[in-house]
Short mmCIF file of C-alpha atoms in Angstrom, two decimals:
data_model
loop_
_atom_site.label_atom_id
_atom_site.label_comp_id
_atom_site.label_asym_id
_atom_site.label_seq_id
_atom_site.Cartn_x
_atom_site.Cartn_y
_atom_site.Cartn_z
CA MET A 1 -16.17 7.89 -25.76
CA GLY A 2 -12.92 5.94 -26.20
CA ALA A 3 -12.52 3.29 -28.85
CA GLY A 4 -13.82 -0.08 -27.69
CA ARG A 5 -15.63 1.41 -24.70
CA LEU A 6 -19.32 0.60 -24.83
CA LEU A 7 -20.26 1.88 -21.42
CA HIS A 8 -19.04 4.89 -19.50
CA LEU A 9 -20.87 5.69 -16.26
CA VAL A 10 -20.18 8.55 -13.87
CA ARG A 11 -21.14 7.86 -10.30
CA THR A 12 -22.21 11.09 -8.68
CA PRO A 13 -21.74 12.32 -5.11
CA ALA A 14 -25.35 11.42 -4.40
CA THR A 15 -24.38 7.75 -4.38
CA SER A 16 -21.55 8.33 -1.93
CA PRO A 17 -22.60 8.60 1.71
CA ALA A 18 -20.59 10.83 3.99
CA PRO A 19 -18.29 9.02 6.41
CA ALA A 20 -19.90 7.85 9.60
CA ALA A 21 -18.97 9.77 12.74
CA ARG A 22 -16.30 8.10 14.83
CA PRO A 23 -16.17 8.10 18.63
CA GLY A 24 -13.35 9.87 20.37
CA GLY A 25 -10.23 8.24 21.69
CA HIS A 26 -7.14 6.79 20.06
CA PRO A 27 -7.97 5.43 16.61
CA GLN A 28 -7.15 1.87 15.70
CA PRO A 29 -4.92 1.42 12.66
CA GLN A 30 -7.49 -0.78 10.89
CA THR A 31 -10.82 -2.40 11.68
CA HIS A 32 -10.45 -5.17 9.08
CA ASN A 33 -7.57 -7.37 10.23
CA TYR A 34 -8.22 -10.35 8.00
CA VAL A 35 -10.78 -11.85 5.69
CA ARG A 36 -12.44 -15.23 5.62
CA LEU A 37 -12.30 -17.27 2.45
CA PRO A 38 -15.33 -19.12 1.14
CA ARG A 39 -14.93 -22.72 2.16
CA THR A 40 -16.11 -23.89 -1.26
CA THR A 41 -13.65 -23.51 -3.93
CA SER A 42 4.02 21.94 -8.35
CA ALA A 43 5.59 19.52 -6.41
CA GLY A 44 4.47 16.27 -7.77
CA MET A 45 4.36 12.61 -7.07
CA ARG A 46 5.28 9.67 -9.21
CA ARG A 47 5.49 6.05 -8.22
CA VAL A 48 5.81 3.32 -10.79
CA ALA A 49 3.85 0.12 -10.21
CA VAL A 50 4.39 -2.83 -12.52
CA SER A 51 2.09 -5.86 -12.50
CA CYS A 52 2.98 -9.32 -13.73
CA SER A 53 0.23 -11.69 -14.81
CA GLY A 54 2.30 -14.53 -16.23
CA SER A 55 1.95 -17.94 -14.67
CA GLY A 56 4.90 -19.99 -15.95
CA SER A 57 6.51 -22.15 -13.30
CA GLY A 58 9.85 -22.69 -15.02
CA SER A 59 11.97 -25.84 -14.94
CA SER A 60 12.60 -27.96 -11.89
CA SER A 61 16.16 -26.66 -11.65
CA ALA A 62 14.90 -23.08 -11.73
CA ASP A 63 12.49 -23.96 -8.92
CA GLU A 64 15.48 -24.57 -6.66
CA GLU A 65 16.85 -21.07 -7.22
CA GLY A 66 16.10 -18.08 -5.03
CA MET A 67 13.13 -16.16 -6.39
CA THR A 68 13.22 -12.42 -7.12
CA TYR A 69 10.75 -9.67 -7.92
CA LYS A 70 12.42 -9.14 -11.28
CA GLY A 71 12.23 -12.85 -12.00
CA ALA A 72 8.50 -12.65 -11.31
CA GLY A 73 8.19 -9.94 -13.97
CA VAL A 74 8.57 -6.70 -12.01
CA ASP A 75 11.68 -4.61 -12.68
CA ILE A 76 11.96 -1.91 -10.01
CA ASP A 77 15.07 -0.48 -11.65
CA ALA A 78 13.18 0.03 -14.91
CA GLY A 79 10.48 1.87 -12.99
CA THR A 80 13.08 4.09 -11.35
CA GLU A 81 14.56 4.88 -14.76
CA LEU A 82 11.12 5.86 -16.07
CA VAL A 83 10.65 8.26 -13.16
CA ARG A 84 14.09 9.77 -13.89
CA ARG A 85 13.06 10.42 -17.48
CA ILE A 86 9.68 11.86 -16.49
CA ARG A 87 11.44 14.26 -14.13
CA LYS A 88 13.02 15.86 -17.18
CA MET A 89 9.54 16.71 -18.45
CA ALA A 90 7.88 17.37 -15.09
CA PRO A 91 10.49 18.52 -12.53
CA GLY A 92 9.56 18.11 -8.90
CA ILE A 93 7.92 14.69 -9.01
CA GLY A 94 9.05 11.84 -6.81
CA GLY A 95 7.23 12.33 -3.51
CA PHE A 96 4.42 10.18 -2.20
CA GLY A 97 1.84 12.85 -3.08
CA GLY A 98 1.67 15.79 -5.45
CA LEU A 99 1.30 19.21 -3.80
CA PHE A 100 -0.68 22.00 -5.44
CA PRO A 101 -0.74 25.45 -3.74
CA HIS A 102 -4.25 26.73 -2.99
CA GLY A 103 -4.53 29.79 -0.76
CA ASP A 104 -2.95 29.05 2.61
CA GLU A 105 -3.10 25.31 1.95
CA TYR A 106 -1.65 22.67 -0.31
CA LEU A 107 -3.99 20.31 -2.06
CA VAL A 108 -2.27 16.92 -1.97
CA ALA A 109 -3.16 14.30 -4.58
CA GLY A 110 -2.26 10.66 -5.04
CA THR A 111 -3.24 7.82 -7.35
CA ASP A 112 -2.67 4.07 -7.35
CA GLY A 113 -4.15 0.64 -7.97
CA VAL A 114 -3.90 -2.71 -6.19
CA GLY A 115 -1.77 -4.59 -8.71
CA THR A 116 -2.00 -8.33 -9.09
CA LYS A 117 -3.65 -8.76 -5.71
CA LEU A 118 -6.70 -8.59 -7.97
CA LYS A 119 -5.74 -12.02 -9.30
CA LEU A 120 -6.26 -13.47 -5.83
CA ALA A 121 -9.58 -11.63 -5.51
CA PHE A 122 -10.72 -13.37 -8.70
CA GLU A 123 -9.53 -16.76 -7.46
CA THR A 124 -10.97 -16.48 -3.94
CA GLY A 125 -14.19 -14.66 -4.85
CA ILE A 126 -13.42 -12.03 -2.20
CA HIS A 127 -14.41 -8.69 -3.71
CA ASP A 128 -15.74 -6.75 -0.71
CA THR A 129 -12.35 -5.78 0.76
CA ILE A 130 -10.27 -5.08 -2.34
CA GLY A 131 -11.80 -1.59 -2.37
CA ILE A 132 -10.28 -0.96 1.06
CA ASP A 133 -6.89 -1.78 -0.47
CA LEU A 134 -7.57 0.66 -3.30
CA VAL A 135 -8.37 3.56 -0.97
CA ALA A 136 -5.50 2.72 1.36
CA MET A 137 -2.86 2.90 -1.35
CA SER A 138 -3.70 6.53 -2.16
CA VAL A 139 -4.72 7.97 1.21
CA ASN A 140 -1.67 6.45 2.93
CA ASP A 141 0.46 8.23 0.35
CA ILE A 142 -1.05 11.68 0.80
CA VAL A 143 -1.08 11.51 4.59
CA THR A 144 2.74 11.38 4.48
CA SER A 145 2.56 15.14 3.78
CA GLY A 146 0.32 15.65 6.79
CA ALA A 147 -2.72 16.03 4.53
CA LYS A 148 -6.22 15.15 5.67
CA PRO A 149 -8.00 13.23 2.88
CA LEU A 150 -11.03 15.08 1.53
CA PHE A 151 -12.40 12.91 -1.26
CA PHE A 152 -11.72 9.85 -3.39
CA LEU A 153 -12.46 8.94 -7.01
CA ASP A 154 -12.36 5.46 -8.47
CA TYR A 155 -12.14 3.81 -11.88
CA PHE A 156 -13.64 0.34 -12.40
CA ALA A 157 -13.06 -1.37 -15.75
CA THR A 158 -14.30 -4.77 -16.87
CA SER A 159 -15.11 -6.77 -19.98
CA ARG A 160 -18.75 -7.38 -19.04
CA LEU A 161 -20.39 -5.52 -16.18
CA ASP A 162 -21.56 -7.79 -13.37
CA VAL A 163 -23.62 -5.38 -11.28
CA ASP A 164 -23.64 -7.52 -8.14
CA LEU A 165 -19.86 -8.00 -8.21
CA ALA A 166 -19.23 -4.32 -8.93
CA GLU A 167 -21.46 -3.35 -6.01
CA LYS A 168 -19.30 -5.44 -3.66
CA VAL A 169 -16.16 -3.74 -4.93
CA ILE A 170 -17.64 -0.25 -4.57
CA LYS A 171 -18.90 -1.12 -1.07
CA GLY A 172 -15.29 -1.84 -0.10
CA ILE A 173 -14.26 1.52 -1.52
CA VAL A 174 -16.93 3.26 0.56
CA ASP A 175 -15.70 1.37 3.64
CA GLY A 176 -12.17 2.53 2.91
CA CYS A 177 -13.33 6.11 2.60
CA GLN A 178 -15.08 5.88 5.95
CA LEU A 179 -11.91 4.52 7.54
CA SER A 180 -10.12 7.56 6.06
CA ASN A 181 -12.76 10.13 7.05
CA CYS A 182 -13.22 11.17 3.43
CA ILE A 183 -16.02 10.72 0.91
CA LEU A 184 -16.37 8.83 -2.33
CA LEU A 185 -17.02 11.79 -4.58
CA GLY A 186 -17.47 9.98 -7.88
CA GLY A 187 -15.90 7.60 -10.35
CA GLU A 188 -16.03 5.85 -13.70
CA THR A 189 -17.22 2.46 -14.80
CA ALA A 190 -15.98 1.21 -18.17
CA GLU A 191 -17.29 -1.92 -19.91
CA MET A 192 -14.78 -2.97 -22.57
CA PRO A 193 -15.52 -6.29 -24.30
CA ASP A 194 -12.50 -8.39 -25.33
CA PHE A 195 -10.11 -6.27 -23.26
CA TYR A 196 -10.31 -8.24 -19.98
CA GLN A 197 -10.83 -11.92 -19.26
CA GLU A 198 -14.38 -12.93 -18.39
CA GLY A 199 -15.09 -12.20 -14.72
CA GLU A 200 -12.03 -10.00 -14.27
CA TYR A 201 -11.73 -6.27 -13.71
CA ASP A 202 -9.17 -3.57 -12.98
CA LEU A 203 -9.21 -0.76 -10.44
CA SER A 204 -7.57 2.62 -10.04
CA GLY A 205 -8.08 5.21 -7.33
CA PHE A 206 -7.41 8.90 -6.83
CA ALA A 207 -7.34 10.73 -3.50
CA VAL A 208 -7.17 14.45 -2.75
CA GLY A 209 -6.47 15.96 0.64
CA ALA A 210 -5.39 19.27 2.15
CA VAL A 211 -2.80 20.55 4.60
CA LYS A 212 -1.94 24.05 5.77
CA LYS A 213 1.26 25.32 4.17
CA ASP A 214 2.86 25.91 7.55
CA LYS A 215 1.97 22.36 8.65
CA VAL A 216 3.17 20.41 5.64
CA ILE A 217 5.59 17.57 6.37
CA ASP A 218 8.25 17.52 3.68
CA GLY A 219 11.30 16.02 5.39
CA LYS A 220 13.27 19.27 5.39
CA ASN A 221 13.46 19.27 9.19
CA ILE A 222 14.87 15.76 9.46
CA VAL A 223 18.25 15.72 11.20
CA GLU A 224 20.83 13.11 12.09
CA GLY A 225 19.74 11.22 15.21
CA ASP A 226 16.01 11.39 14.52
CA VAL A 227 14.28 8.13 15.41
CA LEU A 228 12.49 5.82 12.97
CA ILE A 229 9.22 4.35 14.24
CA GLY A 230 7.37 1.63 12.36
CA LEU A 231 3.61 1.13 12.43
CA PRO A 232 2.57 -2.50 11.90
CA SER A 233 1.02 -3.75 8.69
CA SER A 234 -1.72 -6.36 8.38
CA GLY A 235 0.38 -8.46 6.03
CA VAL A 236 1.47 -8.10 2.42
CA HIS A 237 -0.90 -5.13 1.85
CA SER A 238 -1.07 -4.43 -1.92
CA ASN A 239 2.50 -4.77 -3.19
CA GLY A 240 4.73 -7.66 -4.11
CA PHE A 241 1.94 -9.95 -5.29
CA SER A 242 3.57 -10.84 -8.57
CA LEU A 243 6.33 -12.47 -6.53
CA ALA A 244 3.96 -13.76 -3.82
CA ARG A 245 1.81 -15.52 -6.42
CA ARG A 246 4.89 -17.23 -7.89
CA VAL A 247 5.83 -18.42 -4.40
CA LEU A 248 2.31 -19.74 -3.89
CA GLU A 249 2.61 -21.63 -7.18
CA ARG A 250 5.94 -23.16 -6.11
CA SER A 251 4.58 -24.15 -2.68
CA GLY A 252 1.93 -26.45 -4.10
CA LEU A 253 -0.57 -25.12 -1.55
CA SER A 254 -4.02 -23.86 -2.39
CA LEU A 255 -5.52 -20.62 -1.09
CA THR A 256 -7.72 -22.63 1.30
CA ASP A 257 -4.84 -24.60 2.81
CA PRO A 258 -3.59 -23.56 6.26
CA LEU A 259 -0.68 -21.12 6.24
CA PRO A 260 2.36 -22.81 7.80
CA ARG A 261 3.05 -20.97 11.05
CA ASN A 262 4.11 -21.84 14.59
CA ASP A 263 2.35 -19.21 16.68
CA GLY A 264 -0.78 -21.20 17.43
CA VAL A 265 -2.99 -19.11 15.13
CA THR A 266 -4.86 -20.81 12.31
CA THR A 267 -5.33 -18.92 9.05
CA THR A 268 -5.43 -20.04 5.45
CA VAL A 269 -2.95 -18.92 2.82
CA GLY A 270 -5.70 -16.91 1.15
CA GLU A 271 -6.73 -15.18 4.37
CA ALA A 272 -3.16 -14.13 5.02
CA LEU A 273 -2.58 -12.82 1.50
CA MET A 274 -5.95 -11.08 1.14
CA ALA A 275 -5.83 -9.22 4.47
CA PRO A 276 -6.83 -5.62 3.63
CA THR A 277 -4.19 -2.93 3.63
CA VAL A 278 -4.11 -0.94 6.86
CA ILE A 279 -5.40 2.62 6.47
CA TYR A 280 -3.14 4.74 8.69
CA VAL A 281 -4.86 8.10 8.21
CA LYS A 282 -6.54 8.56 11.58
CA GLN A 283 -3.62 7.23 13.60
CA VAL A 284 -1.01 9.24 11.71
CA LEU A 285 -2.95 12.50 11.79
CA GLU A 286 -3.40 12.16 15.56
CA ILE A 287 0.32 11.54 16.03
CA ILE A 288 1.19 14.52 13.83
CA SER A 289 -1.18 16.77 15.78
CA LYS A 290 0.89 16.30 18.93
CA GLY A 291 4.17 17.32 17.31
CA GLY A 292 7.57 15.76 16.81
CA VAL A 293 7.06 14.18 13.38
CA THR A 294 9.60 15.29 10.75
CA GLY A 295 8.93 12.80 7.98
CA LEU A 296 6.76 9.86 6.88
CA ALA A 297 7.29 7.02 4.42
CA HIS A 298 4.57 4.68 3.14
CA ILE A 299 6.20 1.27 2.68
CA THR A 300 4.90 -0.05 -0.63
CA GLY A 301 6.63 -1.47 -3.72
CA GLY A 302 10.37 -1.04 -3.17
CA GLY A 303 10.06 -1.94 0.50
CA PHE A 304 12.29 -0.23 3.06
CA THR A 305 15.21 0.14 0.69
CA ASP A 306 13.54 2.37 -1.89
CA ASN A 307 10.78 4.13 0.08
CA ILE A 308 12.45 5.44 3.24
CA PRO A 309 15.12 7.49 1.40
CA ARG A 310 12.40 9.38 -0.48
CA VAL A 311 11.69 11.52 2.59
CA PHE A 312 15.28 12.43 3.52
CA PRO A 313 17.22 15.60 2.70
CA LYS A 314 20.42 15.09 0.72
CA GLY A 315 23.24 13.60 2.71
CA LEU A 316 21.07 11.70 5.20
CA GLY A 317 20.04 8.06 5.30
CA ALA A 318 18.62 5.42 7.59
CA LYS A 319 20.05 2.72 9.81
CA ILE A 320 17.45 -0.01 10.21
CA VAL A 321 17.85 -2.57 12.99
CA THR A 322 16.47 -5.79 11.58
CA GLY A 323 14.77 -7.91 14.21
CA SER A 324 13.44 -4.85 16.05
CA TRP A 325 9.85 -5.53 14.96
CA GLU A 326 7.60 -8.55 14.61
CA VAL A 327 7.62 -10.04 11.10
CA PRO A 328 4.24 -11.68 10.33
CA PRO A 329 4.29 -15.42 9.53
CA VAL A 330 3.21 -14.84 5.92
CA PHE A 331 6.55 -13.18 5.13
CA LYS A 332 8.54 -15.95 6.77
CA TRP A 333 6.63 -18.46 4.66
CA LEU A 334 7.19 -16.46 1.47
CA GLN A 335 10.92 -16.20 2.12
CA GLN A 336 11.37 -19.85 3.04
CA VAL A 337 9.40 -21.30 0.13
CA GLY A 338 10.76 -18.81 -2.39
CA LYS A 339 14.31 -18.99 -1.03
CA ILE A 340 14.29 -15.20 -1.28
CA GLU A 341 17.40 -13.34 -0.15
CA ASP A 342 17.09 -10.86 2.72
CA ALA A 343 17.98 -7.91 0.50
CA GLU A 344 15.25 -8.90 -1.96
CA MET A 345 12.65 -9.19 0.80
CA LEU A 346 13.61 -5.74 2.12
CA ARG A 347 13.23 -4.20 -1.34
CA THR A 348 9.96 -5.94 -2.22
CA PHE A 349 7.72 -6.32 0.84
CA ASN A 350 6.79 -4.25 3.90
CA LEU A 351 7.77 -7.17 6.20
CA GLY A 352 5.27 -6.13 8.84
CA VAL A 353 5.84 -2.35 8.83
CA GLY A 354 3.48 -0.42 6.56
CA MET A 355 4.32 3.15 7.61
CA VAL A 356 7.55 4.63 8.92
CA LEU A 357 7.57 7.82 10.99
CA VAL A 358 10.69 9.94 11.34
CA VAL A 359 10.45 11.69 14.71
CA SER A 360 12.65 13.85 16.91
CA LYS A 361 14.56 12.19 19.75
CA ASP A 362 12.58 14.14 22.31
CA ALA A 363 9.23 12.93 20.96
CA ALA A 364 10.18 9.31 20.27
CA ASP A 365 9.32 7.73 23.63
CA ARG A 366 5.99 9.55 23.88
CA ILE A 367 4.96 8.57 20.35
CA LEU A 368 5.96 4.94 20.93
CA GLU A 369 3.92 4.81 24.12
CA GLU A 370 0.84 6.50 22.66
CA SER A 371 0.94 4.61 19.34
CA SER A 372 1.22 1.06 20.62
CA PRO A 373 1.67 -1.22 18.80
CA ALA A 374 4.63 0.54 17.23
CA TYR A 375 8.31 -0.28 16.89
CA ARG A 376 11.56 1.68 17.21
CA ILE A 377 13.23 0.33 14.08
CA GLY A 378 16.22 2.61 13.58
CA GLU A 379 17.57 6.11 13.29
CA VAL A 380 18.66 8.77 10.81
CA ILE A 381 22.38 8.75 10.01
CA GLN A 382 24.86 10.57 7.82
CA GLY A 383 25.20 9.01 4.38
CA GLU A 384 22.42 8.39 1.90
CA GLY A 385 20.50 5.15 1.46
CA VAL A 386 19.31 2.51 3.90
CA HIS A 387 21.84 0.57 5.94
CA TYR A 388 20.80 -2.61 7.78
CA ALA A 389 22.23 -3.66 11.12
#
């Protein structure tokens, strides 16, 4: 038992129902599109996630400046440097999932949290969908290798255990597992007085899947001219919230105020920000099963700029055609209020594309037709990095 930990519970498989059977046909990317706010008040993976919990608003002159992720407390470059140093101790890390050879398969593992989106969960009282976000962040990572998720483990830590609240969170995790066709195999609950603010908690998740060695998608077959296809996101997903919360603070709006938009749809700011992360597992695995996919990138922290190059062989990069997909109103609002530069938006948020598929030219039209809604957002080119046109 760790110092300061008064409670340590292990939830067993018996408490984790198997995923419900799904009818045939083309799977939808996500069944939870938005949430409603209460109207009262040996190859390895490594991704660095940094959360900022500060709330300073700065001076009035600073408020007129363009906002950045680093200014909100998240330094992506520092995270990249940490990964570089870890590679010296554990060579091979850097992919979206860690691959472990097991017979004729690879076990593929991933881990993540939901960052400071939790802050909005505390403020809105919405706790039943944050578990979907938690599952999504890990299973979307491991599916980029072509792996089918098998099981999920969670870690729930709080200062004082509120059983009713924790049950809502775990229910969301079970929902996320069902959307991924995997099971909640177990987890930990830690009650640590004085470590967290009253009523707050933290979450971590761990997913394990499997893929046949001859079916693994590792980017090695990507060639110049391959097409980049984007699958739509539900919104901000679970990255960039340290910056998004600073923008919300600058805007003067509350989470229950309507989100400024001109498409005739009425949503609140909180509904737009708390929309659960899309779980792409079923859709992506179906696309992969029909052939033509050479690489996959989960668009999380680092946006397009840092995530897409992770799947390319040396010497290749991406040309992204901005304006080739629909950018949800929440991102337009964030950029306008925060006066955020285009380059910063592209390196922080998913901007409406949560998963990028690299596919052969021959398969591109078929995949676009069968995966609607989906967007042709660019192509693979000579020269490393992401170039915007």
